Amino acid sequence: MPPKVRISSTMINKLTNLTSNNTGRLFGVMSDNSLTVLSFALNPSPDDEDVINPTELQLNMPAEIDLCGILCVGECQEDIPNAFKDIDITDNPLLIKYSLENNHVSPYYYIHEKLMPAPELEIISEAEIWQRFSYIRLKTSLPMVTQKCELTEAFQTTRKNIASGSVGFHFSDSDIFLLGNDSESREISTKELAKKSFKNIPGYIDVIDVTMFMRMTNELSKENVLKYAPVLQQIKRPFESLQFDLNIDTLSLVGNNLTATQLYSILVEAVCRSLRLLERSLMQQLDNDLFNIPEIMHFKPKSFVHLITIPYPTGISSEDMKRYRKKLDKLLAFDMLSPCFKRGNAVKFARDYKSNDPILQPHKAVKSTLVGQTHISIVDGLYAYHHYQQDSFNDSGWGCAYRSLQTIFSWFRLQGYTDQPIPTHRTIQKCLVDIGDKPPNFIGSNQWIGSTEVGFVLETLLGITVRVLCATTGNKMTDLNWSLKEHFDTQEIPVMIGGGVLAHTILGIRFNENTKETQWLILDPHYEGAENLSTIINKGWCGWKNEEFWKKDAFYNLCLPQKPICY
């Protein structure tokens, strides 16, 4: 019986952005006799050179996300049944036809060498997906010693050893061990493992962490022990030897109803998939007389529902990877107007969070208070909350605009627009001196800066443009409602506002067009405490503020950074 088919609403929205005929491949996960289609990749055109084929992308996916069908966009056709030859997740692969004229999605099953109409697709939201599935993240290190000419054989041997049951896994948060021949009942479910592991930190990805260990001895009875004399053969010849540690960092996407014992084979597949991905990266480097150990990085583009894994060779910058990133963007139908796979785009996991790290996206914990029909627009993307006394630097009373600038700069950094570190107060001051805006003695001083200087620094360090808005009094702030809404809808970047002696960061706006009632989502850089989200929210350092927040006798300048077009 063909599986029930669900499809991600995020993928449906992505299909609506396609404008030309094409074909592609579908990726999804099978669970409880239901196929959940999560993403697609487009086939390259015949004229393209040095391309990535969609089938190759499976190694970049979390284990359990597999090739599950084909996609036909517009009037394009695929060679049936040849197009289905690489699909082994199901005996009844899926074909989806997408109409460019009316955005209609038509699903078909390939059953007994015939295309049969499938029942209507169930469209599920991203939130519903994460009610059904969880990520497992496995990290380990494998020593590799091999001759350069035998690297492929070394990877094959390593995969064979892992698949033979010689490894075990440990879920540290639940203190559960899984062994290849383990017959002990493990009734705990993935959902229960997640409850023990998830931390719900804004801006961080929650995963179930697991480690891998190798069995050092075999379980053999005395009767099975072979008795023979050791033989040593010595051959003297020159050769190139490679000795390195291979750092595995791999993901699996698993159904929350699975029990721990059902995860063993999935984790083995995840490690083997990661080994193939790393092998491909190293072999491509050797073809170009390079050898840099890859660093595994995970990414989640905005219009993508699941994570993608990319091996970044150490010492290779995002700019050096530009050609590869461009091919990947094209394959996954991204607009190539903003970076998706630069180092700065890599996701952060809750396990890697440190208590003194700047808090990411604190506004996610803020409850809205304005009711009724309102227009609402909020910053989109990761940013870090920078405030007084951070980094063991005392800027209380004068550094609020510097901190607001750092918050804005963090948005560009975490969106992958720059690899530059967050500028310090001294770096900001030196930049203003270098462009002739301030005298040399400004460096190292405790002098304030305003929105104009913030704009100068952003333009200089990031090469972007800024837009400036003005309100002659606090009462006039509502005159800027539509301009701020447009900014957050299109640019999605935090806004710095300076007025009187204070600077703040605006993260969003909501207003009722009829009553004119307005609220601004404010991030206050004057906070001087520890990185405690509960305190920051409960004490109002990040929250919605009404019109009384603005001083009636103050003049306000707003610095609105603009997104550059780059990838």
XYZ file of C-alpha atoms in Angstrom:
567
model
C 0.000 0.000 0.000
C 1.470 3.404 -0.963
C 2.378 5.615 1.983
C 0.358 8.626 3.007
C 2.052 11.778 1.709
C 2.577 14.997 3.620
C 4.389 17.996 2.206
C 6.036 20.919 3.945
C 4.259 24.265 3.602
C 7.724 25.845 3.401
C 8.434 23.797 0.279
C 5.072 24.757 -1.237
C 5.918 28.436 -0.725
C 9.303 27.877 -2.326
C 7.673 26.303 -5.387
C 5.655 29.483 -5.929
C 8.922 31.364 -6.535
C 9.800 29.211 -9.560
C 9.253 30.929 -12.894
C 10.519 28.527 -15.576
C 10.072 24.931 -16.681
C 12.407 22.511 -14.955
C 12.735 19.117 -13.353
C 14.218 18.108 -10.047
C 14.338 15.635 -7.216
C 12.315 15.429 -4.005
C 13.721 14.667 -0.561
C 11.722 13.408 2.377
C 11.579 11.168 5.412
C 9.547 7.987 5.853
C 7.918 7.391 9.232
C 4.864 5.328 10.282
C 4.085 4.477 6.648
C 3.862 8.184 5.904
C 6.181 10.051 3.567
C 6.878 13.651 4.566
C 8.320 15.612 1.629
C 10.579 18.341 2.978
C 12.581 19.831 0.109
C 13.532 19.691 -3.547
C 16.574 20.287 -5.718
C 16.516 21.303 -9.378
C 18.309 19.462 -12.150
C 21.059 21.465 -13.885
C 20.484 22.571 -17.456
C 22.346 20.634 -20.183
C 24.523 23.686 -20.871
C 25.774 24.008 -17.292
C 29.330 22.901 -16.553
C 30.836 21.603 -13.304
C 27.446 21.176 -11.654
C 26.130 19.396 -8.587
C 23.545 16.757 -9.424
C 20.571 16.530 -7.052
C 21.310 12.881 -6.227
C 24.727 13.929 -4.861
C 22.988 16.219 -2.379
C 21.713 13.297 -0.301
C 25.080 13.090 1.487
C 24.533 16.682 2.664
C 21.184 15.792 4.210
C 20.593 14.462 7.731
C 20.289 10.670 7.819
C 16.718 9.474 7.182
C 16.117 12.303 4.693
C 16.344 10.467 1.391
C 15.605 10.839 -2.275
C 11.896 10.030 -2.505
C 10.584 11.267 -5.846
C 10.865 13.553 -8.826
C 9.564 17.047 -9.506
C 8.247 18.337 -12.823
C 7.769 22.101 -13.032
C 5.648 23.523 -15.824
C 5.735 21.598 -19.099
C 8.918 19.619 -18.409
C 8.889 15.826 -18.519
C 11.164 13.171 -17.018
C 12.370 9.866 -18.438
C 10.170 7.323 -16.686
C 11.158 4.866 -15.171
C 14.835 5.844 -15.426
C 14.243 8.889 -13.214
C 13.207 6.615 -10.337
C 16.250 4.316 -10.423
C 18.073 5.998 -7.512
C 15.059 5.967 -5.172
C 15.058 3.180 -2.601
C 13.230 4.752 0.357
C 9.920 3.398 -0.998
C 8.637 0.903 -3.556
C 6.146 3.510 -4.742
C 8.151 6.648 -5.519
C 6.419 9.976 -5.826
C 6.091 12.311 -8.778
C 4.885 15.856 -8.208
C 3.769 18.042 -11.087
C 3.740 21.749 -10.330
C 1.814 24.131 -12.586
C 3.390 27.536 -13.158
C 0.032 28.881 -14.352
C -2.135 28.204 -11.323
C 0.411 27.006 -8.701
C -1.406 23.679 -8.499
C 0.433 20.667 -7.056
C -0.527 17.280 -8.538
C 0.937 14.159 -6.856
C 1.333 10.734 -8.495
C 2.632 7.353 -7.352
C 4.687 5.112 -9.615
C 3.025 1.723 -9.063
C 3.597 -1.385 -11.208
C 5.362 0.714 -13.841
C 2.437 3.134 -14.107
C 1.814 6.636 -12.792
C -1.285 6.616 -10.606
C -2.905 9.744 -9.107
C -2.166 9.970 -5.402
C -4.634 11.141 -2.766
C -4.631 14.836 -2.009
C -1.477 15.958 -0.238
C -1.605 16.941 3.411
C 0.243 20.236 3.812
C 1.921 20.610 7.200
C 3.634 23.591 8.769
C 7.190 23.686 10.051
C 5.868 23.707 13.617
C 3.917 20.491 12.938
C 7.036 18.871 11.483
C 8.965 19.489 14.696
C 6.129 17.974 16.700
C 6.730 14.746 14.778
C 10.518 14.739 14.338
C 13.719 15.588 16.226
C 17.375 15.960 15.290
C 20.065 13.703 16.686
C 23.584 15.114 16.511
C 26.505 12.697 16.713
C 30.045 13.954 17.233
C 33.160 11.799 17.341
C 36.730 11.698 16.089
C 38.260 8.879 14.038
C 42.042 8.492 13.606
C 43.073 7.884 10.000
C 46.473 6.498 8.955
C 46.852 5.595 5.299
C 48.930 6.012 2.212
C 47.878 8.899 0.023
C 47.101 6.570 -2.871
C 44.907 4.376 -0.644
C 42.693 7.045 0.906
C 39.528 5.692 -0.717
C 40.258 2.175 0.558
C 40.846 3.574 4.063
C 37.422 5.218 4.061
C 35.797 2.021 2.795
C 37.452 -0.006 5.562
C 36.340 2.509 8.198
C 32.733 2.405 6.982
C 32.815 -1.396 6.922
C 34.071 -1.551 10.509
C 31.375 0.834 11.713
C 28.606 -1.008 9.857
C 29.774 -4.386 11.240
C 28.485 -3.621 14.740
C 31.832 -2.676 16.268
C 30.564 0.667 17.551
C 28.339 1.762 20.396
C 26.499 4.978 21.149
C 25.913 6.929 24.342
C 23.094 9.419 24.980
C 24.703 11.403 27.781
C 21.602 13.374 28.840
C 19.666 10.135 29.398
C 22.703 7.945 30.194
C 21.624 5.307 27.680
C 24.092 3.088 25.811
C 23.316 1.350 22.520
C 25.421 -1.605 21.343
C 25.224 -3.522 18.093
C 24.235 -6.808 19.732
C 22.245 -5.201 22.536
C 19.115 -7.236 23.193
C 18.111 -5.268 26.264
C 14.748 -3.567 25.832
C 14.980 0.187 25.430
C 11.458 1.505 25.722
C 12.390 5.172 26.033
C 11.196 7.077 22.963
C 12.923 9.722 20.903
C 10.396 12.206 22.274
C 11.485 11.389 25.829
C 15.148 11.680 24.829
C 14.363 15.113 23.412
C 12.704 16.248 26.656
C 15.904 15.425 28.540
C 18.107 17.173 25.963
C 16.250 20.229 24.676
C 17.095 23.583 26.271
C 14.867 25.991 24.258
C 17.458 28.773 23.952
C 16.435 31.476 21.412
C 18.594 31.409 18.294
C 19.999 27.938 18.984
C 19.022 24.597 17.446
C 17.924 21.903 19.888
C 19.222 18.403 19.173
C 19.591 15.101 20.995
C 23.331 14.738 21.541
C 25.013 11.356 21.211
C 28.625 10.184 21.172
C 30.150 7.117 19.520
C 32.763 4.726 20.873
C 34.603 1.820 19.242
C 34.682 -1.722 20.596
C 38.314 -2.636 21.251
C 37.869 -6.421 21.701
C 35.777 -9.113 20.050
C 33.441 -11.516 21.823
C 34.834 -14.896 20.772
C 34.648 -18.254 22.485
C 37.820 -20.296 22.903
C 36.608 -22.750 20.265
C 36.474 -19.988 17.658
C 39.949 -18.640 18.317
C 42.264 -19.425 15.407
C 45.733 -20.612 16.385
C 48.474 -19.509 14.036
C 51.929 -18.003 14.085
C 52.177 -14.287 13.283
C 53.748 -13.370 9.941
C 55.363 -10.003 9.228
C 56.191 -8.857 5.711
C 58.461 -5.827 5.293
C 58.598 -3.899 2.026
C 60.952 -0.958 1.636
C 59.780 1.705 -0.806
C 59.004 5.439 -0.778
C 55.369 6.484 -0.282
C 53.284 9.421 0.936
C 51.609 8.807 4.266
C 48.590 10.615 5.677
C 47.898 10.703 9.395
C 45.060 12.829 10.726
C 41.987 12.869 12.939
C 38.694 12.918 11.097
C 36.131 14.913 13.081
C 32.628 13.561 12.544
C 29.679 15.881 13.175
C 26.586 14.334 11.665
C 22.815 14.699 11.952
C 19.808 12.403 11.777
C 16.150 13.395 11.514
C 14.070 10.799 13.327
C 10.438 10.300 14.242
C 9.589 11.114 17.844
C 7.814 7.770 18.245
C 10.948 5.661 17.655
C 12.495 3.869 20.614
C 16.177 4.076 21.458
C 16.975 0.593 20.109
C 15.501 1.539 16.727
C 18.049 4.328 16.462
C 21.159 2.130 16.240
C 21.028 1.480 12.483
C 20.082 5.110 11.823
C 23.132 6.362 13.725
C 25.389 3.934 11.851
C 24.004 5.249 8.563
C 24.542 8.833 9.740
C 28.230 8.177 10.440
C 28.700 6.364 7.130
C 26.957 9.193 5.282
C 29.276 11.706 6.942
C 32.317 9.600 6.011
C 31.254 9.584 2.362
C 30.774 13.353 2.472
C 34.223 13.901 3.997
C 35.800 11.452 1.563
C 34.306 13.344 -1.367
C 35.687 16.627 -0.031
C 39.200 15.228 0.490
C 39.324 13.459 -2.881
C 38.277 16.652 -4.670
C 41.086 18.455 -2.876
C 43.654 15.799 -3.788
C 42.671 16.206 -7.436
C 43.862 19.810 -7.045
C 47.000 18.915 -5.025
C 45.437 20.190 -1.791
C 44.789 18.496 1.523
C 42.917 20.451 4.187
C 40.973 18.524 6.820
C 37.298 19.515 6.427
C 35.388 21.195 9.216
C 31.746 20.140 9.275
C 29.247 23.012 9.353
C 25.449 22.873 9.373
C 23.160 25.440 7.750
C 19.468 26.255 7.666
C 18.525 28.789 4.988
C 15.340 30.758 5.672
C 13.279 29.117 2.940
C 14.422 25.611 3.853
C 12.764 23.441 6.463
C 15.711 21.247 7.448
C 19.456 21.510 8.005
C 22.095 21.009 5.312
C 25.644 19.882 6.065
C 28.713 21.199 4.243
C 32.368 20.264 4.847
C 34.446 23.465 4.896
C 38.167 22.694 4.378
C 40.211 24.331 7.138
C 42.002 27.432 5.974
C 39.530 27.947 3.127
C 37.479 31.136 3.429
C 33.844 31.652 2.493
C 35.063 33.703 -0.463
C 37.209 30.777 -1.661
C 34.082 28.599 -1.497
C 32.060 31.105 -3.508
C 31.927 29.002 -6.668
C 30.665 25.970 -4.765
C 28.167 28.066 -2.808
C 26.827 29.546 -6.023
C 26.241 26.074 -7.479
C 24.494 25.002 -4.291
C 22.270 28.099 -4.298
C 21.257 27.394 -7.885
C 20.617 23.718 -7.177
C 18.307 24.559 -4.256
C 16.529 27.400 -6.096
C 17.697 30.237 -3.847
C 17.566 33.788 -5.201
C 21.333 34.397 -4.759
C 20.633 37.866 -3.353
C 21.966 37.008 0.097
C 24.410 34.405 1.440
C 23.077 31.056 2.634
C 26.186 28.923 3.111
C 28.954 31.221 4.315
C 30.661 30.427 7.601
C 28.619 33.094 9.367
C 25.407 31.349 8.280
C 26.260 28.172 10.196
C 23.679 27.341 12.843
C 24.426 27.287 16.550
C 23.461 24.316 18.692
C 22.163 24.565 22.241
C 24.921 22.233 23.484
C 27.533 24.767 22.320
C 25.940 27.654 24.239
C 28.059 29.247 26.974
C 26.499 31.183 29.840
C 28.478 34.347 29.055
C 27.643 34.355 25.334
C 25.534 37.311 24.163
C 21.879 36.334 24.029
C 20.485 35.756 20.543
C 17.054 37.013 19.490
C 15.772 37.950 22.975
C 12.601 39.357 21.388
C 11.456 35.785 20.690
C 10.603 35.536 24.399
C 8.554 38.758 24.428
C 4.753 38.512 24.631
C 2.757 40.931 22.514
C 0.309 43.264 24.257
C -1.462 45.182 21.491
C -4.803 43.656 20.480
C -7.116 44.223 17.548
C -6.316 44.602 13.867
C -2.725 45.769 13.598
C 0.119 45.987 11.147
C 3.167 44.234 12.565
C 6.687 43.990 11.182
C 9.675 42.598 13.070
C 13.373 42.020 12.491
C 14.122 38.711 10.785
C 17.290 36.682 11.259
C 19.756 36.146 14.062
C 21.320 39.003 15.994
C 23.113 39.219 19.350
C 22.109 41.508 22.219
C 25.022 43.829 23.070
C 24.732 46.071 26.126
C 26.626 47.993 28.815
C 29.441 46.258 30.738
C 29.663 43.366 28.298
C 33.047 41.765 27.516
C 34.325 43.065 30.890
C 34.377 46.570 29.400
C 32.951 49.452 31.436
C 31.075 51.784 29.100
C 28.245 52.652 31.479
C 26.894 56.123 30.807
C 28.400 56.637 27.361
C 28.501 53.435 25.273
C 24.843 52.826 24.397
C 25.182 53.787 20.719
C 28.332 51.668 20.429
C 26.375 48.704 21.780
C 23.478 49.328 19.408
C 25.981 49.399 16.547
C 27.412 46.073 17.741
C 23.925 44.545 17.770
C 23.335 45.680 14.187
C 26.795 44.474 13.151
C 26.037 41.059 14.669
C 23.003 40.768 12.380
C 25.224 41.153 9.307
C 27.754 38.720 10.749
C 25.208 36.045 11.677
C 23.532 36.346 8.274
C 26.876 35.649 6.605
C 27.396 39.086 5.055
C 30.764 39.477 6.792
C 33.369 37.376 8.565
C 34.690 40.388 10.478
C 34.564 40.200 14.284
C 32.173 42.462 16.201
C 33.957 45.852 16.356
C 35.138 46.978 19.783
C 34.626 50.527 21.037
C 38.224 51.291 20.080
C 37.743 49.848 16.574
C 34.643 52.009 16.128
C 36.493 55.099 17.315
C 39.486 54.394 15.077
C 37.179 53.975 12.085
C 35.668 57.417 12.708
C 39.147 58.936 13.047
C 40.365 57.209 9.864
C 37.519 58.650 7.783
C 38.142 62.137 9.194
C 34.957 62.417 11.221
C 36.748 62.634 14.591
C 40.118 63.999 15.809
C 42.891 61.550 16.827
C 42.290 62.056 20.564
C 38.824 60.536 20.120
C 40.422 57.064 20.238
C 40.317 55.714 23.776
C 37.919 58.407 24.992
C 34.506 58.003 26.627
C 32.746 60.261 24.137
C 29.300 59.445 22.839
C 28.413 58.763 19.241
C 25.045 59.149 17.542
C 23.104 57.642 14.679
C 25.132 59.587 12.101
C 28.398 58.105 13.364
C 26.810 54.659 13.559
C 25.885 54.987 9.892
C 29.421 56.090 8.959
C 30.961 53.064 10.686
C 28.530 50.571 9.137
C 29.117 52.026 5.693
C 32.893 51.921 6.140
C 33.331 48.502 7.748
C 30.591 46.629 5.875
C 30.425 48.538 2.604
C 26.664 48.971 2.910
C 24.385 51.984 2.631
C 22.175 53.400 5.363
C 18.957 55.350 5.279
C 18.295 58.108 7.828
C 14.877 59.097 9.193
C 14.159 62.009 11.526
C 11.433 62.838 14.035
C 11.514 66.418 15.339
C 9.850 65.346 18.617
C 8.809 62.136 20.291
C 5.217 62.899 19.312
C 6.228 62.669 15.649
C 7.525 59.103 15.895
C 4.184 57.738 14.672
C 4.705 59.649 11.414
C 7.448 57.130 10.630
C 5.260 54.046 11.127
C 4.950 53.068 7.476
C 8.634 53.745 6.777
C 9.666 51.512 9.666
C 7.207 48.825 8.602
C 8.634 48.883 5.074
C 12.157 48.624 6.475
C 11.435 45.532 8.559
C 9.408 43.946 5.746
C 12.154 44.389 3.149
C 15.476 44.868 4.956
C 14.731 42.882 8.150
C 17.621 44.580 10.029
C 17.617 46.176 13.515
C 17.404 49.989 13.561
C 19.482 52.290 15.749
C 17.701 55.354 17.122
C 19.394 58.226 18.927
C 17.712 61.091 20.698
C 18.746 63.408 23.509
C 21.433 61.526 25.433
C 20.137 57.981 24.852
C 20.404 55.407 22.084
C 18.222 52.341 21.598
C 17.689 49.582 19.067
C 14.302 49.149 17.381
C 13.488 45.545 16.481
C 9.953 45.969 15.195
C 6.787 48.009 15.025
C 3.071 47.314 15.325
C 0.261 49.804 14.932
C -3.459 50.057 14.406
C -4.151 52.017 11.246
C -7.518 53.230 12.512
C -6.720 54.206 16.099
C -3.071 55.152 15.406
C -2.110 53.226 18.539
C 1.529 52.233 18.061
C 4.105 50.102 19.827
C 7.797 49.714 19.106
C 9.800 46.607 19.950
C 12.778 48.081 21.804
C 16.095 46.478 22.735
C 17.745 48.605 25.420
C 21.584 48.677 25.408
C 21.671 50.255 28.898
C 21.257 46.890 30.636
C 24.291 46.120 32.842
C 23.568 42.637 34.175
C 24.468 39.070 33.294
C 23.238 37.244 30.186
C 19.961 36.223 31.791
C 17.045 36.118 29.369
C 14.397 35.973 32.089
C 15.723 39.125 33.764
C 16.061 40.955 30.453
C 12.453 40.229 29.484
C 10.808 40.592 32.899
C 12.575 43.876 33.659
C 11.637 45.347 30.282
C 15.094 45.612 28.727
C 13.574 44.019 25.640
C 9.888 44.588 25.019
C 7.081 46.530 23.404
C 6.980 50.233 24.287
C 4.169 52.703 23.640
C 4.320 56.361 22.606
C 5.143 57.545 26.133
C 8.551 55.891 25.751
C 9.722 58.751 23.508
C 10.539 62.137 25.042
C 8.276 64.871 23.747
C 11.071 67.465 23.716
C 13.772 65.297 22.086
C 14.871 65.151 18.456
C 15.310 61.611 17.091
C 17.494 60.310 14.270
C 17.032 56.763 13.031
C 19.758 54.796 11.236
C 18.250 52.165 8.924
C 20.940 49.844 7.467
C 20.242 48.424 4.010
C 20.968 44.876 2.878
C 23.638 44.517 0.201
C 23.086 42.121 -2.697
C 25.747 39.455 -2.361
C 26.307 35.764 -1.774
